[in-house]
Amino acid sequence: MTGTKKLYVKTYGCQMNVYDSERMAEALGAEGYEQVDTPEGADMILLNTCHIREKAAEKVYSELGRFKPLREANPDLKIGVAGCVAQAEGEEIMRRQPMVDLVVGPQTYHRLPKMMEALGRGEKALDTDFPEEDKFVHLPGDRKVRRGPTAFLTVQEGCDKFCSFCVVPYTRGAEVSRPVDRLMREARDLVERGVREITLLGQNVNAYHGAGEDGGEWGLARLIRAMAEIDGLERIRFTTSHPNDMEDDLIAAHGDCEKLMPYLHLPVQAGSDRVLKAMNRKHTAESYIRLIERIRAARPDLALSGDFIVGFPGETEEDFQATLNLVEEVGYASAYSFKYSPRPGTPAAERAPVDPSAADDRLQRLQALLTSQQRAAQNAMVGRTVSVLFEKPGRMDGQMVGKSEYLHAVHVQGPSDLSGRIAPVEIVESGPNSLAGVLK
Ligand code: SAH
Ligand code: SF4
Ligand code: F3S
């Protein structure tokens, strides 16, 4: 089918949304939509949204407001909201912003073609079910389009952990793992299309327990080892993990699976056991620290990343000190930290909040510590040789950029045919957000 209609997709939130946006664009591609980079002139605008914090959710409404002139210029323009805000707020979105024609949740976007038919008849469409069927089975097969060197692949969705602050179990639903044979097929297909590095995705990716090719249930480590056998696939990563699902074979894989990169995002959220309990994290600071020791024993050069929440209801200055102590003890190569944001429908949202200025102050102090650790980790790379998978030209003339095995952004002066290749690079300079190097 020819792509005569223009589709603009904007993605917020986590990598799973990035993956979903690609799949939605593919599904609409089969309906004759071609993806464009700007909303101006588009026939359809789709916002793939995130509900994790209040700010993220509110962005959707301000962005929708900005489309008003486009809609006035083109009354046939269709506007859709997908993703986690769609799931959480459903019809409320159409009430607050009547311009919206379509609302589709993260588990029903395989039904987009049907919903588009309704839009074609001048109706509105809303689908935020948690259907029995697997959306991935019903999505159109991959088109043989060339891809960049890196790709995401969702292997597991949803979450059964119910941390008391988090909307994900409500917006994404229960934990489901995709079967191994489909994932292997998708991975091989990505590699044929030029992909060299695959990041396996899941809200709780290390809880993966998919139906194996041998009839048994496979864990994430076994899936990674099977993917490592694919010729042409050079690098494997996975995100995001929960400390309680970091099983022995996955730790071992960090030591003995060459294609598994030495980088791990393992959020702990807080360093106080009292707060961790109130968060329903089901681990302690101590058990997390012991776990990190075991992973580092398997892979001493592992770059560790994490997520933190400050100002959780009931958090005292002493609790916060425990978070700082944990950060000091563990040492992070990179980390994300957030001020607690009460989310409707979650247990913690019912609890008394901490003083907002105390929360702001804690966030600043934590971020200062995390930034200094990140800088130190980056500066320590100067003089070392890393292997870089080059992705694309940089901003400067003759510059190529890519990622090291530790996920640092690295740029060099080099030929454009480096794209998609892995090459050794000696790091000569450490900038605020990237490393500069020379090809060896
Ligand atoms: N599934 C992942 C991450 C989910 S969301 C995990 O379990 O680690 C990404 C991060 O957003 C979380 O790790 C947490 O640090 C943060 N987050 C989630 N809900 C939040 C809230 N209500 N307020 C502030 N930060 C939140
Ligand atoms: Fe949210 Fe906790 Fe599940 Fe992560 S493990 S998605 S933080 S409920
Ligand atoms: Fe946001 Fe949904 Fe991902 S709430 S972080 S887009 S799972």
Short mmCIF file of C-alpha atoms and ligand atoms in Angstrom, two decimals:
data_model
loop_
_atom_site.label_atom_id
_atom_site.label_comp_id
_atom_site.label_asym_id
_atom_site.label_seq_id
_atom_site.Cartn_x
_atom_site.Cartn_y
_atom_site.Cartn_z
CA MET A 1 0.00 0.00 0.00
CA THR A 2 1.27 3.48 -0.72
CA GLY A 3 1.90 5.91 2.11
CA THR A 4 -0.26 8.81 1.12
CA LYS A 5 -1.34 10.01 4.57
CA LYS A 6 1.05 11.57 7.04
CA LEU A 7 1.43 10.37 10.62
CA TYR A 8 3.22 12.31 13.36
CA VAL A 9 4.00 10.38 16.54
CA LYS A 10 5.41 11.96 19.70
CA THR A 11 6.66 9.68 22.44
CA TYR A 12 6.96 10.40 26.17
CA GLY A 13 8.06 8.18 29.05
CA CYS A 14 10.07 5.01 29.09
CA GLN A 15 11.71 2.92 26.38
CA MET A 16 8.69 0.65 26.23
CA ASN A 17 6.76 3.58 24.87
CA VAL A 18 9.46 4.10 22.25
CA TYR A 19 9.04 0.49 21.20
CA ASP A 20 5.23 0.76 21.22
CA SER A 21 5.39 3.90 19.09
CA GLU A 22 7.40 2.02 16.47
CA ARG A 23 4.87 -0.80 16.48
CA MET A 24 1.93 1.62 16.25
CA ALA A 25 3.59 3.41 13.33
CA GLU A 26 4.01 0.01 11.67
CA ALA A 27 0.37 -0.86 12.27
CA LEU A 28 -0.74 2.45 10.79
CA GLY A 29 1.82 2.07 8.02
CA ALA A 30 -0.19 -0.92 6.85
CA GLU A 31 -3.17 1.47 6.67
CA GLY A 32 -1.30 3.80 4.33
CA TYR A 33 0.24 6.18 6.86
CA GLU A 34 3.78 7.38 6.42
CA GLN A 35 5.64 8.77 9.43
CA VAL A 36 6.76 12.42 9.40
CA ASP A 37 8.96 14.41 11.79
CA THR A 38 6.76 17.44 12.47
CA PRO A 39 3.07 17.84 13.33
CA GLU A 40 2.59 20.55 10.69
CA GLY A 41 0.84 19.10 7.67
CA ALA A 42 0.16 15.73 9.32
CA ASP A 43 -3.16 13.92 8.77
CA MET A 44 -2.88 12.14 12.07
CA ILE A 45 -1.12 13.09 15.30
CA LEU A 46 -0.54 10.45 17.93
CA LEU A 47 0.82 11.25 21.39
CA ASN A 48 2.19 8.20 23.19
CA THR A 49 2.00 9.30 26.78
CA CYS A 50 3.45 8.64 30.24
CA HIS A 51 1.61 8.78 33.57
CA ILE A 52 4.48 8.07 35.95
CA ARG A 53 4.62 11.54 37.54
CA GLU A 54 2.17 14.41 37.55
CA LYS A 55 4.36 16.58 35.33
CA ALA A 56 4.61 13.86 32.71
CA ALA A 57 0.82 13.49 32.58
CA GLU A 58 0.14 17.23 32.45
CA LYS A 59 2.51 17.65 29.49
CA VAL A 60 -0.04 15.82 27.35
CA TYR A 61 -2.70 18.46 27.84
CA SER A 62 -0.38 21.37 27.13
CA GLU A 63 0.90 19.61 24.02
CA LEU A 64 -2.67 18.95 22.84
CA GLY A 65 -3.48 22.65 23.27
CA ARG A 66 -0.65 23.48 20.88
CA PHE A 67 -2.30 21.45 18.12
CA LYS A 68 -5.37 23.68 18.09
CA PRO A 69 -4.23 25.93 15.20
CA LEU A 70 -3.31 22.85 13.17
CA ARG A 71 -6.78 21.44 13.69
CA GLU A 72 -8.37 24.77 12.76
CA ALA A 73 -6.31 24.85 9.56
CA ASN A 74 -7.20 21.24 8.77
CA PRO A 75 -10.53 20.02 10.20
CA ASP A 76 -9.75 16.51 8.89
CA LEU A 77 -6.70 16.23 11.13
CA LYS A 78 -7.12 13.28 13.50
CA ILE A 79 -5.67 13.49 17.00
CA GLY A 80 -5.02 10.41 19.12
CA VAL A 81 -3.73 9.81 22.64
CA ALA A 82 -2.05 6.47 23.36
CA GLY A 83 -0.03 5.06 26.22
CA CYS A 84 -0.30 5.28 29.98
CA VAL A 85 -2.26 8.54 30.32
CA ALA A 86 -4.76 7.09 27.85
CA GLN A 87 -5.06 4.00 30.03
CA ALA A 88 -5.32 5.90 33.30
CA GLU A 89 -7.64 8.72 32.25
CA GLY A 90 -9.58 7.25 29.31
CA GLU A 91 -12.71 9.26 28.51
CA GLU A 92 -11.58 12.07 30.80
CA ILE A 93 -9.09 13.03 28.07
CA MET A 94 -11.87 13.56 25.53
CA ARG A 95 -13.83 15.56 28.09
CA ARG A 96 -10.89 17.81 28.89
CA GLN A 97 -9.77 18.13 25.31
CA PRO A 98 -12.64 17.60 22.83
CA MET A 99 -10.21 17.80 19.91
CA VAL A 100 -9.08 14.27 20.73
CA ASP A 101 -10.62 11.71 18.34
CA LEU A 102 -8.98 8.56 19.61
CA VAL A 103 -7.81 7.14 22.94
CA VAL A 104 -5.96 3.84 22.94
CA GLY A 105 -4.29 2.05 25.86
CA PRO A 106 -0.92 0.25 25.80
CA GLN A 107 -2.53 -3.18 25.49
CA THR A 108 -4.98 -2.53 22.67
CA TYR A 109 -3.08 -0.70 19.97
CA HIS A 110 -3.24 -3.73 17.65
CA ARG A 111 -6.86 -2.66 17.26
CA LEU A 112 -5.81 0.71 15.82
CA PRO A 113 -6.75 -0.17 12.22
CA LYS A 114 -10.31 -0.92 13.36
CA MET A 115 -10.41 2.26 15.39
CA MET A 116 -9.23 4.24 12.38
CA GLU A 117 -12.25 2.94 10.44
CA ALA A 118 -14.50 4.48 13.08
CA LEU A 119 -12.62 7.77 12.77
CA GLY A 120 -13.13 7.58 9.01
CA ARG A 121 -16.89 7.48 9.65
CA GLY A 122 -16.56 10.65 11.70
CA GLU A 123 -16.90 8.82 15.04
CA LYS A 124 -14.60 8.93 18.04
CA ALA A 125 -12.85 5.79 19.24
CA LEU A 126 -11.77 4.68 22.70
CA ASP A 127 -10.25 1.36 23.72
CA THR A 128 -8.52 0.88 27.05
CA ASP A 129 -9.28 -2.81 27.61
CA PHE A 130 -6.89 -5.36 28.95
CA PRO A 131 -7.75 -7.95 26.30
CA GLU A 132 -7.18 -11.70 26.55
CA GLU A 133 -5.41 -11.82 23.20
CA ASP A 134 -1.76 -10.91 22.81
CA LYS A 135 -1.48 -7.67 20.87
CA PHE A 136 1.89 -8.66 19.43
CA VAL A 137 0.33 -11.68 17.69
CA HIS A 138 -2.19 -9.40 16.01
CA LEU A 139 0.19 -6.69 14.86
CA PRO A 140 1.30 -6.64 11.25
CA GLY A 141 4.59 -8.44 10.55
CA ASP A 142 7.78 -6.46 10.35
CA ARG A 143 8.37 -4.57 7.17
CA LYS A 144 11.75 -5.11 5.62
CA VAL A 145 12.90 -1.58 6.31
CA ARG A 146 16.52 -0.91 7.14
CA ARG A 147 17.07 0.02 10.79
CA GLY A 148 19.73 1.89 12.73
CA PRO A 149 22.34 -0.09 14.69
CA THR A 150 20.38 -0.20 17.97
CA ALA A 151 16.84 -1.35 18.75
CA PHE A 152 14.51 -2.02 21.62
CA LEU A 153 12.60 -5.27 21.94
CA THR A 154 9.84 -5.63 24.50
CA VAL A 155 10.03 -9.10 26.05
CA GLN A 156 7.88 -8.61 29.12
CA GLU A 157 5.12 -6.19 29.98
CA GLY A 158 3.21 -5.11 33.00
CA CYS A 159 4.06 -5.41 36.65
CA ASP A 160 2.76 -7.39 39.63
CA LYS A 161 4.98 -5.69 42.20
CA PHE A 162 2.67 -2.84 43.24
CA CYS A 163 5.22 -0.48 44.75
CA SER A 164 2.97 1.85 46.71
CA PHE A 165 3.91 4.97 44.67
CA CYS A 166 3.68 3.53 41.17
CA VAL A 167 1.00 3.63 38.46
CA VAL A 168 2.59 1.05 36.17
CA PRO A 169 0.64 -1.98 37.48
CA TYR A 170 -2.55 -0.03 36.76
CA THR A 171 -1.61 1.44 33.38
CA ARG A 172 0.21 -1.56 31.94
CA GLY A 173 -1.63 -4.34 33.71
CA ALA A 174 -0.41 -7.69 34.99
CA GLU A 175 2.96 -9.15 34.18
CA VAL A 176 3.10 -11.03 30.88
CA SER A 177 6.15 -12.55 29.17
CA ARG A 178 6.28 -13.03 25.41
CA PRO A 179 7.16 -16.52 24.13
CA VAL A 180 10.80 -17.23 23.25
CA ASP A 181 10.23 -18.29 19.62
CA ARG A 182 8.53 -15.01 18.70
CA LEU A 183 11.26 -13.00 20.40
CA MET A 184 13.99 -14.94 18.64
CA ARG A 185 12.26 -14.37 15.33
CA GLU A 186 11.90 -10.66 16.01
CA ALA A 187 15.54 -10.40 17.12
CA ARG A 188 16.79 -12.21 13.97
CA ASP A 189 14.61 -9.96 11.86
CA LEU A 190 16.06 -6.84 13.53
CA VAL A 191 19.60 -8.09 12.90
CA GLU A 192 18.79 -8.72 9.22
CA ARG A 193 17.62 -5.12 9.03
CA GLY A 194 20.94 -3.79 10.31
CA VAL A 195 20.59 -3.88 14.10
CA ARG A 196 23.77 -4.72 16.06
CA GLU A 197 22.57 -4.05 19.60
CA ILE A 198 19.26 -5.05 21.14
CA THR A 199 17.97 -3.79 24.47
CA LEU A 200 15.44 -6.20 25.93
CA LEU A 201 12.66 -4.27 27.60
CA GLY A 202 10.20 -4.86 30.39
CA GLN A 203 8.87 -2.95 33.38
CA ASN A 204 10.30 -5.87 35.28
CA VAL A 205 12.44 -7.38 32.61
CA ASN A 206 14.39 -9.70 34.87
CA ALA A 207 11.14 -11.30 36.02
CA TYR A 208 10.85 -12.59 32.43
CA HIS A 209 9.51 -16.16 32.37
CA GLY A 210 8.45 -16.88 28.81
CA ALA A 211 7.37 -20.14 27.17
CA GLY A 212 10.61 -21.67 25.88
CA GLU A 213 11.26 -23.34 22.55
CA ASP A 214 11.58 -26.65 24.41
CA GLY A 215 8.18 -26.37 26.11
CA GLY A 216 9.66 -25.27 29.46
CA GLU A 217 9.70 -21.85 31.01
CA TRP A 218 12.76 -19.72 30.29
CA GLY A 219 14.21 -17.00 32.49
CA LEU A 220 15.87 -13.86 31.16
CA ALA A 221 19.40 -15.27 31.36
CA ARG A 222 18.47 -18.20 29.14
CA LEU A 223 16.81 -15.87 26.64
CA ILE A 224 19.92 -13.67 26.59
CA ARG A 225 22.18 -16.67 26.04
CA ALA A 226 20.00 -17.85 23.15
CA MET A 227 20.04 -14.40 21.56
CA ALA A 228 23.81 -14.24 21.98
CA GLU A 229 23.97 -17.12 19.47
CA ILE A 230 22.52 -14.93 16.72
CA ASP A 231 25.26 -14.07 14.21
CA GLY A 232 25.54 -10.36 13.58
CA LEU A 233 23.99 -9.42 16.92
CA GLU A 234 26.95 -7.97 18.82
CA ARG A 235 25.49 -6.48 21.96
CA ILE A 236 22.64 -7.24 24.34
CA ARG A 237 21.30 -5.05 27.14
CA PHE A 238 18.19 -5.22 29.29
CA THR A 239 16.15 -2.76 31.33
CA THR A 240 14.48 -2.21 33.83
CA SER A 241 15.19 -4.69 36.57
CA HIS A 242 13.93 -5.21 40.10
CA PRO A 243 16.48 -6.23 42.74
CA ASN A 244 14.32 -9.16 43.89
CA ASP A 245 14.37 -10.77 40.44
CA MET A 246 18.14 -10.66 39.98
CA GLU A 247 18.59 -14.42 39.89
CA ASP A 248 21.86 -16.35 40.03
CA ASP A 249 21.97 -17.29 36.36
CA LEU A 250 21.43 -13.66 35.34
CA ILE A 251 24.26 -12.55 37.62
CA ALA A 252 26.42 -15.31 36.14
CA ALA A 253 25.55 -14.16 32.60
CA HIS A 254 27.08 -10.78 33.40
CA GLY A 255 30.34 -12.63 33.99
CA ASP A 256 30.37 -15.13 31.16
CA CYS A 257 28.15 -13.88 28.32
CA GLU A 258 30.42 -11.71 26.19
CA LYS A 259 27.63 -10.04 24.27
CA LEU A 260 25.86 -8.94 27.46
CA MET A 261 27.12 -5.40 28.08
CA PRO A 262 28.62 -4.36 31.46
CA TYR A 263 25.87 -1.92 32.35
CA LEU A 264 22.96 -2.50 34.69
CA HIS A 265 20.05 -0.28 35.66
CA LEU A 266 18.94 -1.56 39.03
CA PRO A 267 16.71 0.92 40.88
CA VAL A 268 16.68 0.87 44.68
CA GLN A 269 14.49 4.01 45.21
CA ALA A 270 15.62 4.72 48.78
CA GLY A 271 18.22 3.78 51.37
CA SER A 272 16.03 3.64 54.48
CA ASP A 273 14.42 0.31 55.32
CA ARG A 274 11.47 2.09 56.87
CA VAL A 275 10.82 3.95 53.62
CA LEU A 276 11.49 0.86 51.50
CA LYS A 277 8.87 -0.98 53.54
CA ALA A 278 6.37 1.85 53.11
CA MET A 279 7.13 1.75 49.39
CA ASN A 280 6.35 -1.99 49.37
CA ARG A 281 9.70 -2.66 47.71
CA LYS A 282 10.15 -6.00 49.55
CA HIS A 283 13.92 -5.59 49.86
CA THR A 284 16.18 -3.81 52.30
CA ALA A 285 19.09 -1.45 51.74
CA GLU A 286 21.41 -4.12 53.05
CA SER A 287 20.09 -6.85 50.73
CA TYR A 288 20.50 -4.47 47.79
CA ILE A 289 24.09 -3.69 48.72
CA ARG A 290 24.90 -7.41 49.10
CA LEU A 291 23.31 -8.04 45.71
CA ILE A 292 25.45 -5.35 44.06
CA GLU A 293 28.53 -6.98 45.60
CA ARG A 294 27.60 -10.31 44.02
CA ILE A 295 26.99 -8.74 40.61
CA ARG A 296 30.28 -6.85 40.78
CA ALA A 297 32.06 -10.05 41.75
CA ALA A 298 30.77 -11.53 38.48
CA ARG A 299 31.60 -8.41 36.45
CA PRO A 300 33.97 -6.06 38.28
CA ASP A 301 33.85 -3.25 35.67
CA LEU A 302 30.03 -3.13 35.60
CA ALA A 303 28.59 0.39 35.28
CA LEU A 304 25.67 0.66 37.65
CA SER A 305 22.69 2.93 37.29
CA GLY A 306 19.65 3.46 39.50
CA ASP A 307 16.47 5.36 40.24
CA PHE A 308 15.70 7.27 43.45
CA ILE A 309 12.63 8.90 44.90
CA VAL A 310 12.97 11.60 47.57
CA GLY A 311 10.20 13.08 49.68
CA PHE A 312 8.18 9.89 49.87
CA PRO A 313 5.36 10.27 52.45
CA GLY A 314 6.83 9.85 55.93
CA GLU A 315 10.47 10.29 54.82
CA THR A 316 12.46 12.04 57.55
CA GLU A 317 15.83 13.75 57.27
CA GLU A 318 17.32 10.65 58.88
CA ASP A 319 15.71 8.41 56.24
CA PHE A 320 17.08 10.66 53.55
CA GLN A 321 20.57 10.45 55.08
CA ALA A 322 20.29 6.68 54.69
CA THR A 323 19.70 7.21 50.96
CA LEU A 324 22.82 9.39 50.72
CA ASN A 325 24.77 6.75 52.63
CA LEU A 326 23.62 4.03 50.27
CA VAL A 327 24.64 6.09 47.25
CA GLU A 328 28.07 6.70 48.81
CA GLU A 329 28.51 3.02 49.52
CA VAL A 330 27.34 1.71 46.14
CA GLY A 331 28.72 4.32 43.72
CA TYR A 332 26.69 4.93 40.57
CA ALA A 333 27.95 5.55 37.05
CA SER A 334 24.64 7.28 36.34
CA ALA A 335 21.29 7.66 38.06
CA TYR A 336 17.86 9.23 37.86
CA SER A 337 16.31 10.90 40.87
CA PHE A 338 12.80 12.23 41.28
CA LYS A 339 10.72 14.08 43.78
CA TYR A 340 7.84 11.90 44.88
CA SER A 341 4.70 12.67 42.91
CA PRO A 342 1.38 11.37 44.30
CA ARG A 343 -0.43 9.35 41.67
CA PRO A 344 -4.20 8.91 41.81
CA GLY A 345 -5.24 5.39 42.76
CA THR A 346 -1.94 4.36 44.33
CA PRO A 347 -1.77 3.60 48.09
CA ALA A 348 0.93 6.20 48.85
CA ALA A 349 -1.21 8.99 47.38
CA GLU A 350 -3.49 8.64 50.43
CA ARG A 351 -0.65 9.38 52.87
CA ALA A 352 0.38 12.72 54.33
CA PRO A 353 2.99 14.39 52.10
CA VAL A 354 6.34 15.68 53.34
CA ASP A 355 6.97 19.40 53.30
CA PRO A 356 7.57 20.31 49.62
CA SER A 357 10.52 22.58 50.40
CA ALA A 358 12.21 19.75 52.34
CA ALA A 359 11.64 17.46 49.36
CA ASP A 360 13.13 20.04 46.97
CA ASP A 361 16.13 20.46 49.20
CA ARG A 362 16.69 16.70 49.42
CA LEU A 363 16.41 16.31 45.66
CA GLN A 364 19.09 18.96 45.16
CA ARG A 365 21.44 17.34 47.66
CA LEU A 366 20.94 13.88 46.19
CA GLN A 367 21.41 15.14 42.65
CA ALA A 368 24.62 16.92 43.62
CA LEU A 369 26.01 13.67 45.00
CA LEU A 370 24.87 11.58 42.03
CA THR A 371 26.25 14.13 39.56
CA SER A 372 29.63 14.14 41.28
CA GLN A 373 29.72 10.34 41.12
CA GLN A 374 28.78 10.40 37.47
CA ARG A 375 31.48 12.98 36.69
CA ALA A 376 34.08 11.00 38.57
CA ALA A 377 33.11 7.80 36.75
CA GLN A 378 33.32 9.59 33.40
CA ASN A 379 36.62 11.29 34.18
CA ALA A 380 38.07 7.93 35.14
CA MET A 381 37.54 6.81 31.54
CA VAL A 382 40.16 9.23 30.20
CA GLY A 383 43.16 7.27 28.96
CA ARG A 384 41.20 4.02 28.75
CA THR A 385 40.21 2.25 25.58
CA VAL A 386 36.55 1.37 25.16
CA SER A 387 34.68 -0.32 22.35
CA VAL A 388 32.15 1.94 20.67
CA LEU A 389 29.18 0.96 18.55
CA PHE A 390 28.84 3.91 16.20
CA GLU A 391 25.30 5.06 15.52
CA LYS A 392 25.33 8.30 13.51
CA PRO A 393 27.18 11.47 12.53
CA GLY A 394 27.71 13.97 15.35
CA ARG A 395 26.93 17.68 15.40
CA MET A 396 30.42 18.72 14.27
CA ASP A 397 31.81 18.18 10.80
CA GLY A 398 33.42 14.76 10.39
CA GLN A 399 32.24 13.64 13.80
CA MET A 400 30.72 10.23 14.51
CA VAL A 401 28.94 9.31 17.73
CA GLY A 402 28.13 6.04 19.41
CA LYS A 403 27.97 4.27 22.75
CA SER A 404 30.64 2.51 24.74
CA GLU A 405 29.96 -0.85 26.33
CA TYR A 406 29.22 1.12 29.52
CA LEU A 407 26.64 3.23 27.68
CA HIS A 408 28.68 6.43 27.64
CA ALA A 409 28.06 8.62 24.63
CA VAL A 410 31.40 8.80 22.79
CA HIS A 411 32.37 10.97 19.82
CA VAL A 412 35.37 10.75 17.50
CA GLN A 413 36.55 12.22 14.21
CA GLY A 414 35.96 9.45 11.73
CA PRO A 415 34.45 8.33 8.42
CA SER A 416 30.67 8.10 8.06
CA ASP A 417 30.87 4.42 7.16
CA LEU A 418 31.66 3.76 10.83
CA SER A 419 27.92 3.73 11.43
CA GLY A 420 26.84 0.28 12.59
CA ARG A 421 30.43 -0.78 13.32
CA ILE A 422 32.15 -1.43 16.62
CA ALA A 423 35.63 0.01 16.98
CA PRO A 424 38.15 0.52 19.79
CA VAL A 425 38.43 4.14 20.91
CA GLU A 426 40.89 5.73 23.30
CA ILE A 427 39.17 8.29 25.49
CA VAL A 428 40.99 11.62 25.55
CA GLU A 429 38.49 13.96 27.14
CA SER A 430 35.50 13.84 29.46
CA GLY A 431 32.76 16.40 28.83
CA PRO A 432 29.56 17.01 30.82
CA ASN A 433 27.44 14.54 28.86
CA SER A 434 29.81 12.69 26.62
CA LEU A 435 33.35 11.46 26.12
CA ALA A 436 35.67 12.44 23.30
CA GLY A 437 38.03 9.85 21.89
CA VAL A 438 40.29 8.86 19.03
CA LEU A 439 39.98 5.75 16.91
CA LYS A 440 42.73 3.28 17.72
N1 SAH B 1 9.84 -0.70 36.52
C1 SAH B 1 10.90 0.10 36.89
C2 SAH B 1 10.71 1.57 36.78
C3 SAH B 1 9.38 2.16 36.68
S1 SAH B 1 9.17 3.86 36.60
C4 SAH B 1 11.33 -0.28 38.27
O1 SAH B 1 10.64 -0.94 38.98
O2 SAH B 1 12.40 0.09 38.64
C5 SAH B 1 10.74 4.62 36.59
C6 SAH B 1 11.08 5.32 37.84
O3 SAH B 1 10.19 6.39 38.08
C7 SAH B 1 10.99 4.48 39.09
O4 SAH B 1 12.11 3.66 39.27
C8 SAH B 1 10.86 5.53 40.16
O5 SAH B 1 12.12 5.95 40.63
C9 SAH B 1 10.17 6.68 39.45
N2 SAH B 1 8.77 6.82 39.90
C10 SAH B 1 7.78 5.93 39.76
N3 SAH B 1 6.65 6.41 40.33
C11 SAH B 1 6.95 7.62 40.85
C12 SAH B 1 6.22 8.60 41.57
N4 SAH B 1 4.95 8.41 41.91
N5 SAH B 1 6.86 9.74 41.94
C13 SAH B 1 8.15 9.94 41.62
N6 SAH B 1 8.89 9.04 40.95
C14 SAH B 1 8.31 7.89 40.56
FE1 SF4 B 2 6.44 0.38 39.41
FE2 SF4 B 2 7.52 -1.02 41.36
FE3 SF4 B 2 6.52 -2.26 39.23
FE4 SF4 B 2 8.74 -0.83 38.99
S1 SF4 B 2 8.48 -2.70 40.25
S2 SF4 B 2 7.00 -0.81 37.62
S3 SF4 B 2 8.40 0.83 40.42
S4 SF4 B 2 5.37 -1.11 40.73
FE1 F3S B 3 5.50 6.12 31.81
FE2 F3S B 3 3.93 4.13 31.22
FE3 F3S B 3 6.53 3.90 30.86
S1 F3S B 3 3.71 5.48 32.93
S2 F3S B 3 7.35 5.20 32.44
S3 F3S B 3 5.18 5.27 29.80
S4 F3S B 3 5.14 2.33 31.55
#
